[in-house]
């Protein structure tokens, strides 16, 4: 499949959110990546339902919502109502991950599971066939603009092998420190979705940077 690009709204200008949402609408991006942080699971707080709803009001592409929150189960329906199309929870934040994944799907959303840099892809063996996506964190979650962790390449290759063996349909998303130096190698290593925050929004032309990330053969 052709890879997908999901710009991370965390790096947008919140005082000009509608402008940045429309930039993504008009770009070659595929999804909106929306980071939710609770100050407990990660040492940062981002934003909540009112901001997701504001993004959804103008977005013409799917909302890929990444929950960096402890015990997300009680909020799944509210994320659906706020506009999430794909909802990703952290393996490390869910005691009953199988139940959480089924609940996300029962609400009509695609279900993703995220793993931190220290978490082995092998822990996904018994859940992979239920997943629409695995989000491989390539930085420790909590902040945009961090340095990419090189071991990520090994992880996504191992994950690709698990997905092939189990005939899972899960996409592999890579999140954190994706830039113009590593995006091609990530696609070559079998990543299907690239999240990019700082690389897109700190560039002179965010739409042109999205185009570069999307069109790998240029
Ligand atoms: C980090 C978030 C990322 C972040 C990526 O905890 O999950 O989605 O926005 O930002 P960059 O691309 O700047 O590393
Ligand atoms: Zn994210």
Tab-separated table of N, CA and C in Angstrom, residues 40-162:
chain	number	residue	atom	x	y	z
A	40	UNK	N	-0.808	12.285	33.636
A	40	UNK	CA	-0.610	11.135	34.524
A	40	UNK	C	0.168	10.046	33.779
A	41	UNK	N	-0.363	9.639	32.638
A	41	UNK	CA	0.336	8.623	31.837
A	41	UNK	C	1.618	9.206	31.240
A	42	UNK	N	1.569	10.483	30.887
A	42	UNK	CA	2.757	11.189	30.382
A	42	UNK	C	2.916	12.498	31.144
A	43	UNK	N	4.141	13.007	31.239
A	43	UNK	CA	4.372	14.231	32.028
A	43	UNK	C	4.037	15.502	31.245
A	44	UNK	N	2.841	15.538	30.673
A	44	UNK	CA	2.404	16.731	29.944
A	44	UNK	C	0.887	16.662	29.798
A	45	UNK	N	0.259	17.804	29.600
A	45	UNK	CA	-1.181	17.891	29.365
A	45	UNK	C	-1.366	18.621	28.041
A	46	UNK	N	-2.185	18.052	27.140
A	46	UNK	CA	-2.353	18.730	25.846
A	46	UNK	C	-3.709	19.426	25.789
A	47	UNK	N	-4.741	18.717	25.375
A	47	UNK	CA	-6.069	19.329	25.254
A	47	UNK	C	-7.108	18.217	25.280
A	48	UNK	N	-8.380	18.598	25.361
A	48	UNK	CA	-9.429	17.607	25.526
A	48	UNK	C	-10.549	17.748	24.514
A	49	UNK	N	-11.747	17.331	24.914
A	49	UNK	CA	-12.872	17.204	23.987
A	49	UNK	C	-13.236	18.492	23.226
A	50	UNK	N	-13.269	19.661	23.865
A	50	UNK	CA	-13.675	20.853	23.100
A	50	UNK	C	-12.755	21.112	21.900
A	51	UNK	N	-11.476	20.843	22.071
A	51	UNK	CA	-10.532	21.099	20.976
A	51	UNK	C	-10.689	20.036	19.880
A	52	UNK	N	-10.922	18.783	20.260
A	52	UNK	CA	-11.161	17.739	19.238
A	52	UNK	C	-12.400	18.104	18.430
A	53	UNK	N	-13.447	18.548	19.120
A	53	UNK	CA	-14.688	18.931	18.414
A	53	UNK	C	-14.447	20.107	17.472
A	54	UNK	N	-13.612	21.040	17.894
A	54	UNK	CA	-13.313	22.206	17.046
A	54	UNK	C	-12.557	21.768	15.795
A	55	UNK	N	-11.637	20.811	15.957
A	55	UNK	CA	-10.897	20.284	14.789
A	55	UNK	C	-11.876	19.559	13.871
A	56	UNK	N	-12.737	18.738	14.464
A	56	UNK	CA	-13.679	17.933	13.669
A	56	UNK	C	-14.627	18.814	12.846
A	57	UNK	N	-14.950	19.978	13.398
A	57	UNK	CA	-15.889	20.879	12.720
A	57	UNK	C	-15.383	21.275	11.333
A	58	UNK	N	-14.059	21.384	11.184
A	58	UNK	CA	-13.497	21.861	9.909
A	58	UNK	C	-12.754	20.762	9.143
A	59	UNK	N	-12.359	19.669	9.822
A	59	UNK	CA	-11.530	18.648	9.167
A	59	UNK	C	-12.320	17.885	8.116
A	60	UNK	N	-11.694	17.659	6.969
A	60	UNK	CA	-12.322	16.871	5.903
A	60	UNK	C	-11.640	15.505	5.762
A	61	UNK	N	-10.754	15.180	6.689
A	61	UNK	CA	-10.030	13.901	6.666
A	61	UNK	C	-10.174	13.240	8.040
A	62	UNK	N	-9.929	11.920	8.114
A	62	UNK	CA	-10.148	11.214	9.388
A	62	UNK	C	-9.292	11.742	10.540
A	63	UNK	N	-9.864	11.678	11.743
A	63	UNK	CA	-9.135	12.038	12.967
A	63	UNK	C	-8.558	10.775	13.606
A	64	UNK	N	-7.238	10.766	13.674
A	64	UNK	CA	-6.447	9.658	14.232
A	64	UNK	C	-6.062	10.090	15.646
A	65	UNK	N	-6.839	9.639	16.631
A	65	UNK	CA	-6.705	10.161	17.993
A	65	UNK	C	-5.847	9.214	18.837
A	66	UNK	N	-4.759	9.756	19.362
A	66	UNK	CA	-3.751	8.995	20.115
A	66	UNK	C	-3.885	9.361	21.590
A	67	UNK	N	-4.409	8.406	22.355
A	67	UNK	CA	-4.652	8.654	23.779
A	67	UNK	C	-3.431	8.297	24.604
A	68	UNK	N	-2.784	9.305	25.157
A	68	UNK	CA	-1.708	9.074	26.126
A	68	UNK	C	-2.302	9.358	27.497
A	69	UNK	N	-3.265	8.495	27.871
A	69	UNK	CA	-3.972	8.689	29.138
A	69	UNK	C	-4.086	7.336	29.853
A	70	UNK	N	-4.065	7.407	31.178
A	70	UNK	CA	-4.226	6.193	31.987
A	70	UNK	C	-5.705	5.803	31.995
A	71	UNK	N	-5.988	4.526	31.986
A	71	UNK	CA	-7.355	4.003	32.099
A	71	UNK	C	-8.347	4.726	31.177
A	72	UNK	N	-8.190	4.600	29.866
A	72	UNK	CA	-9.045	5.354	28.939
A	72	UNK	C	-10.488	4.859	28.846
A	73	UNK	N	-10.797	3.675	29.406
A	73	UNK	CA	-12.093	3.014	29.140
A	73	UNK	C	-13.312	3.906	29.372
A	74	UNK	N	-13.267	4.701	30.432
A	74	UNK	CA	-14.467	5.489	30.762
A	74	UNK	C	-14.725	6.628	29.783
A	75	UNK	N	-13.767	6.921	28.879
A	75	UNK	CA	-13.922	8.062	27.969
A	75	UNK	C	-14.128	7.664	26.508
A	76	UNK	N	-14.174	6.356	26.206
A	76	UNK	CA	-14.182	5.940	24.794
A	76	UNK	C	-15.358	6.540	24.029
A	77	UNK	N	-16.528	6.486	24.626
A	77	UNK	CA	-17.717	7.006	23.934
A	77	UNK	C	-17.608	8.510	23.685
A	78	UNK	N	-17.031	9.234	24.641
A	78	UNK	CA	-16.877	10.677	24.456
A	78	UNK	C	-15.907	11.003	23.323
A	79	UNK	N	-14.878	10.151	23.154
A	79	UNK	CA	-13.972	10.384	22.021
A	79	UNK	C	-14.681	10.120	20.707
A	80	UNK	N	-15.543	9.111	20.687
A	80	UNK	CA	-16.344	8.861	19.487
A	80	UNK	C	-17.225	10.083	19.191
A	81	UNK	N	-17.901	10.568	20.206
A	81	UNK	CA	-18.811	11.703	20.020
A	81	UNK	C	-18.060	12.982	19.626
A	82	UNK	N	-16.820	13.100	20.090
A	82	UNK	CA	-16.025	14.287	19.741
A	82	UNK	C	-15.525	14.224	18.304
A	83	UNK	N	-15.524	13.014	17.700
A	83	UNK	CA	-15.152	12.943	16.291
A	83	UNK	C	-14.016	12.016	15.928
A	84	UNK	N	-13.579	11.166	16.878
A	84	UNK	CA	-12.470	10.242	16.561
A	84	UNK	C	-12.920	9.189	15.552
A	85	UNK	N	-12.098	8.962	14.531
A	85	UNK	CA	-12.342	7.887	13.559
A	85	UNK	C	-11.489	6.670	13.879
A	86	UNK	N	-10.244	6.932	14.270
A	86	UNK	CA	-9.330	5.879	14.707
A	86	UNK	C	-8.958	6.234	16.139
A	87	UNK	N	-9.104	5.291	17.054
A	87	UNK	CA	-8.785	5.577	18.454
A	87	UNK	C	-7.693	4.612	18.910
A	88	UNK	N	-6.580	5.182	19.351
A	88	UNK	CA	-5.416	4.380	19.749
A	88	UNK	C	-5.163	4.558	21.234
A	89	UNK	N	-5.079	3.422	21.934
A	89	UNK	CA	-4.778	3.429	23.367
A	89	UNK	C	-3.399	2.808	23.579
A	90	UNK	N	-2.762	3.144	24.693
A	90	UNK	CA	-1.453	2.557	24.987
A	90	UNK	C	-1.596	1.213	25.679
A	91	UNK	N	-0.827	0.249	25.209
A	91	UNK	CA	-0.768	-1.062	25.872
A	91	UNK	C	-0.415	-0.870	27.355
A	92	UNK	N	0.501	0.060	27.628
A	92	UNK	CA	0.987	0.240	29.003
A	92	UNK	C	-0.071	0.905	29.896
A	93	UNK	N	-1.143	1.460	29.285
A	93	UNK	CA	-2.150	2.172	30.072
A	93	UNK	C	-3.444	1.402	30.258
A	94	UNK	N	-3.489	0.156	29.745
A	94	UNK	CA	-4.733	-0.620	29.778
A	94	UNK	C	-4.518	-1.970	30.443
A	95	UNK	N	-5.192	-2.198	31.541
A	95	UNK	CA	-5.070	-3.489	32.238
A	95	UNK	C	-5.774	-4.587	31.453
A	96	UNK	N	-6.943	-4.249	30.874
A	96	UNK	CA	-7.727	-5.242	30.123
A	96	UNK	C	-7.799	-4.792	28.667
A	97	UNK	N	-6.646	-4.895	28.012
A	97	UNK	CA	-6.503	-4.326	26.668
A	97	UNK	C	-7.474	-4.932	25.672
A	98	UNK	N	-7.697	-6.251	25.748
A	98	UNK	CA	-8.608	-6.903	24.807
A	98	UNK	C	-10.012	-6.318	24.928
A	99	UNK	N	-10.447	-6.126	26.145
A	99	UNK	CA	-11.781	-5.548	26.368
A	99	UNK	C	-11.851	-4.127	25.813
A	100	UNK	N	-10.813	-3.351	26.039
A	100	UNK	CA	-10.782	-1.959	25.565
A	100	UNK	C	-10.847	-1.910	24.039
A	101	UNK	N	-10.075	-2.782	23.384
A	101	UNK	CA	-10.060	-2.816	21.913
A	101	UNK	C	-11.448	-3.183	21.373
A	102	UNK	N	-12.092	-4.164	21.986
A	102	UNK	CA	-13.437	-4.556	21.530
A	102	UNK	C	-14.425	-3.413	21.729
A	103	UNK	N	-14.277	-2.685	22.831
A	103	UNK	CA	-15.194	-1.569	23.107
A	103	UNK	C	-15.020	-0.458	22.075
A	104	UNK	N	-13.792	-0.176	21.679
A	104	UNK	CA	-13.536	0.854	20.654
A	104	UNK	C	-14.220	0.448	19.354
A	105	UNK	N	-14.069	-0.831	18.983
A	105	UNK	CA	-14.657	-1.292	17.715
A	105	UNK	C	-16.192	-1.303	17.798
A	106	UNK	N	-16.721	-1.671	18.954
A	106	UNK	CA	-18.181	-1.696	19.115
A	106	UNK	C	-18.780	-0.298	18.972
A	107	UNK	N	-17.985	0.724	19.258
A	107	UNK	CA	-18.456	2.103	19.102
A	107	UNK	C	-18.336	2.592	17.659
A	108	UNK	N	-17.798	1.746	16.778
A	108	UNK	CA	-17.722	2.109	15.362
A	108	UNK	C	-16.442	2.820	14.958
A	109	UNK	N	-15.415	2.745	15.804
A	109	UNK	CA	-14.118	3.344	15.457
A	109	UNK	C	-13.124	2.248	15.098
A	110	UNK	N	-12.096	2.612	14.349
A	110	UNK	CA	-10.961	1.717	14.139
A	110	UNK	C	-10.159	1.702	15.436
A	111	UNK	N	-9.561	0.540	15.755
A	111	UNK	CA	-8.846	0.404	17.025
A	111	UNK	C	-7.345	0.266	16.815
A	112	UNK	N	-6.599	1.123	17.514
A	112	UNK	CA	-5.143	1.041	17.487
A	112	UNK	C	-4.587	0.803	18.882
A	113	UNK	N	-3.403	0.183	18.936
A	113	UNK	CA	-2.679	0.039	20.201
A	113	UNK	C	-1.294	0.636	20.014
A	114	UNK	N	-0.907	1.508	20.943
A	114	UNK	CA	0.412	2.141	20.909
A	114	UNK	C	1.345	1.451	21.890
A	115	UNK	N	2.620	1.377	21.510
A	115	UNK	CA	3.627	0.835	22.430
A	115	UNK	C	4.778	1.830	22.586
A	116	UNK	N	5.213	1.969	23.845
A	116	UNK	CA	6.330	2.853	24.171
A	116	UNK	C	7.645	2.268	23.652
A	117	UNK	N	8.703	3.082	23.599
A	117	UNK	CA	9.977	2.587	23.058
A	117	UNK	C	10.523	1.353	23.773
A	118	UNK	N	10.247	1.182	25.061
A	118	UNK	CA	10.805	0.035	25.787
A	118	UNK	C	9.936	-1.219	25.666
A	119	UNK	N	8.765	-1.110	25.060
A	119	UNK	CA	7.820	-2.234	25.034
A	119	UNK	C	8.060	-3.105	23.804
A	120	UNK	N	8.230	-4.409	24.029
A	120	UNK	CA	8.506	-5.332	22.925
A	120	UNK	C	7.273	-5.540	22.052
A	121	UNK	N	7.471	-5.588	20.743
A	121	UNK	CA	6.356	-5.884	19.827
A	121	UNK	C	5.791	-7.281	20.080
A	122	UNK	N	6.591	-8.161	20.694
A	122	UNK	CA	6.108	-9.527	20.957
A	122	UNK	C	4.913	-9.550	21.912
A	123	UNK	N	4.758	-8.499	22.705
A	123	UNK	CA	3.619	-8.435	23.623
A	123	UNK	C	2.295	-8.264	22.877
A	124	UNK	N	2.389	-7.996	21.556
A	124	UNK	CA	1.174	-7.814	20.761
A	124	UNK	C	0.673	-9.110	20.134
A	125	UNK	N	1.439	-10.186	20.277
A	125	UNK	CA	1.117	-11.453	19.585
A	125	UNK	C	-0.337	-11.882	19.739
A	126	UNK	N	-0.884	-11.752	20.950
A	126	UNK	CA	-2.222	-12.281	21.215
A	126	UNK	C	-3.340	-11.259	21.009
A	127	UNK	N	-3.001	-10.082	20.495
A	127	UNK	CA	-4.028	-9.067	20.241
A	127	UNK	C	-3.963	-8.576	18.790
A	128	UNK	N	-2.900	-8.921	18.090
A	128	UNK	CA	-2.647	-8.312	16.774
A	128	UNK	C	-3.787	-8.551	15.783
A	129	UNK	N	-4.406	-9.743	15.830
A	129	UNK	CA	-5.472	-10.006	14.832
A	129	UNK	C	-6.714	-9.164	15.071
A	130	UNK	N	-6.838	-8.568	16.255
A	130	UNK	CA	-7.996	-7.721	16.555
A	130	UNK	C	-7.753	-6.249	16.198
A	131	UNK	N	-6.544	-5.923	15.790
A	131	UNK	CA	-6.193	-4.502	15.661
A	131	UNK	C	-6.254	-3.993	14.232
A	132	UNK	N	-6.649	-2.729	14.099
A	132	UNK	CA	-6.571	-2.043	12.813
A	132	UNK	C	-5.216	-1.355	12.649
A	133	UNK	N	-4.565	-1.077	13.778
A	133	UNK	CA	-3.290	-0.346	13.693
A	133	UNK	C	-2.453	-0.583	14.947
A	134	UNK	N	-1.139	-0.582	14.759
A	134	UNK	CA	-0.203	-0.512	15.891
A	134	UNK	C	0.594	0.773	15.737
A	135	UNK	N	0.616	1.567	16.803
A	135	UNK	CA	1.396	2.806	16.803
A	135	UNK	C	2.696	2.534	17.555
A	136	UNK	N	3.804	2.607	16.847
A	136	UNK	CA	5.113	2.391	17.465
A	136	UNK	C	5.685	3.756	17.836
A	137	UNK	N	5.827	3.999	19.135
A	137	UNK	CA	6.405	5.277	19.570
A	137	UNK	C	7.905	5.255	19.292
A	138	UNK	N	8.363	6.277	18.586
A	138	UNK	CA	9.791	6.380	18.271
A	138	UNK	C	10.470	7.488	19.074
A	139	UNK	N	9.721	8.004	20.072
A	139	UNK	CA	10.272	8.836	21.153
A	139	UNK	C	9.470	8.431	22.396
A	140	UNK	N	9.918	8.846	23.570
A	140	UNK	CA	9.080	8.650	24.748
A	140	UNK	C	7.937	9.651	24.689
A	141	UNK	N	6.691	9.180	24.820
A	141	UNK	CA	5.558	10.065	24.565
A	141	UNK	C	5.472	11.216	25.575
A	142	UNK	N	4.917	12.314	25.104
A	142	UNK	CA	4.679	13.450	25.993
A	142	UNK	C	4.974	14.801	25.359
A	143	UNK	N	5.858	14.802	24.383
A	143	UNK	CA	6.275	16.082	23.813
A	143	UNK	C	6.566	15.947	22.312
A	144	UNK	N	6.298	17.023	21.575
A	144	UNK	CA	6.722	17.080	20.183
A	144	UNK	C	8.184	17.478	20.107
A	145	UNK	N	8.764	17.323	18.950
A	145	UNK	CA	10.106	17.840	18.693
A	145	UNK	C	11.250	17.081	19.339
A	146	UNK	N	11.049	15.813	19.727
A	146	UNK	CA	12.133	15.051	20.347
A	146	UNK	C	12.925	14.266	19.292
A	147	UNK	N	14.078	13.725	19.753
A	147	UNK	CA	14.974	13.007	18.850
A	147	UNK	C	14.488	11.571	18.625
A	148	UNK	N	14.480	11.175	17.388
A	148	UNK	CA	14.078	9.830	16.955
A	148	UNK	C	14.980	8.754	17.569
A	149	UNK	N	14.372	7.670	18.062
A	149	UNK	CA	15.124	6.547	18.650
A	149	UNK	C	15.384	5.497	17.563
A	150	UNK	N	16.667	5.219	17.308
A	150	UNK	CA	17.064	4.405	16.142
A	150	UNK	C	16.575	2.948	16.209
A	151	UNK	N	16.393	2.415	17.408
A	151	UNK	CA	15.928	1.015	17.541
A	151	UNK	C	14.543	0.788	16.921
A	152	UNK	N	13.867	1.904	16.599
A	152	UNK	CA	12.520	1.806	16.011
A	152	UNK	C	12.527	0.974	14.725
A	153	UNK	N	13.587	1.090	13.923
A	153	UNK	CA	13.631	0.323	12.656
A	153	UNK	C	13.508	-1.177	12.931
A	154	UNK	N	14.262	-1.665	13.932
A	154	UNK	CA	14.187	-3.100	14.283
A	154	UNK	C	12.776	-3.468	14.724
A	155	UNK	N	12.185	-2.570	15.524
A	155	UNK	CA	10.851	-2.886	16.048
A	155	UNK	C	9.831	-3.008	14.931
A	156	UNK	N	9.890	-2.094	13.955
A	156	UNK	CA	8.850	-2.164	12.924
A	156	UNK	C	9.096	-3.347	11.980
A	157	UNK	N	10.338	-3.736	11.803
A	157	UNK	CA	10.588	-4.938	10.989
A	157	UNK	C	10.074	-6.187	11.706
A	158	UNK	N	10.310	-6.262	13.013
A	158	UNK	CA	9.796	-7.410	13.782
A	158	UNK	C	8.269	-7.417	13.795
A	159	UNK	N	7.694	-6.240	13.915
A	159	UNK	CA	6.230	-6.138	13.910
A	159	UNK	C	5.668	-6.552	12.552
A	160	UNK	N	6.308	-6.117	11.482
A	160	UNK	CA	5.888	-6.527	10.135
A	160	UNK	C	5.866	-8.059	10.037
A	161	UNK	N	6.883	-8.728	10.587
A	161	UNK	CA	6.939	-10.198	10.521
A	161	UNK	C	5.768	-10.816	11.291
A	162	UNK	N	5.456	-10.256	12.457
A	162	UNK	CA	4.329	-10.766	13.251
A	162	UNK	C	3.022	-10.582	12.477
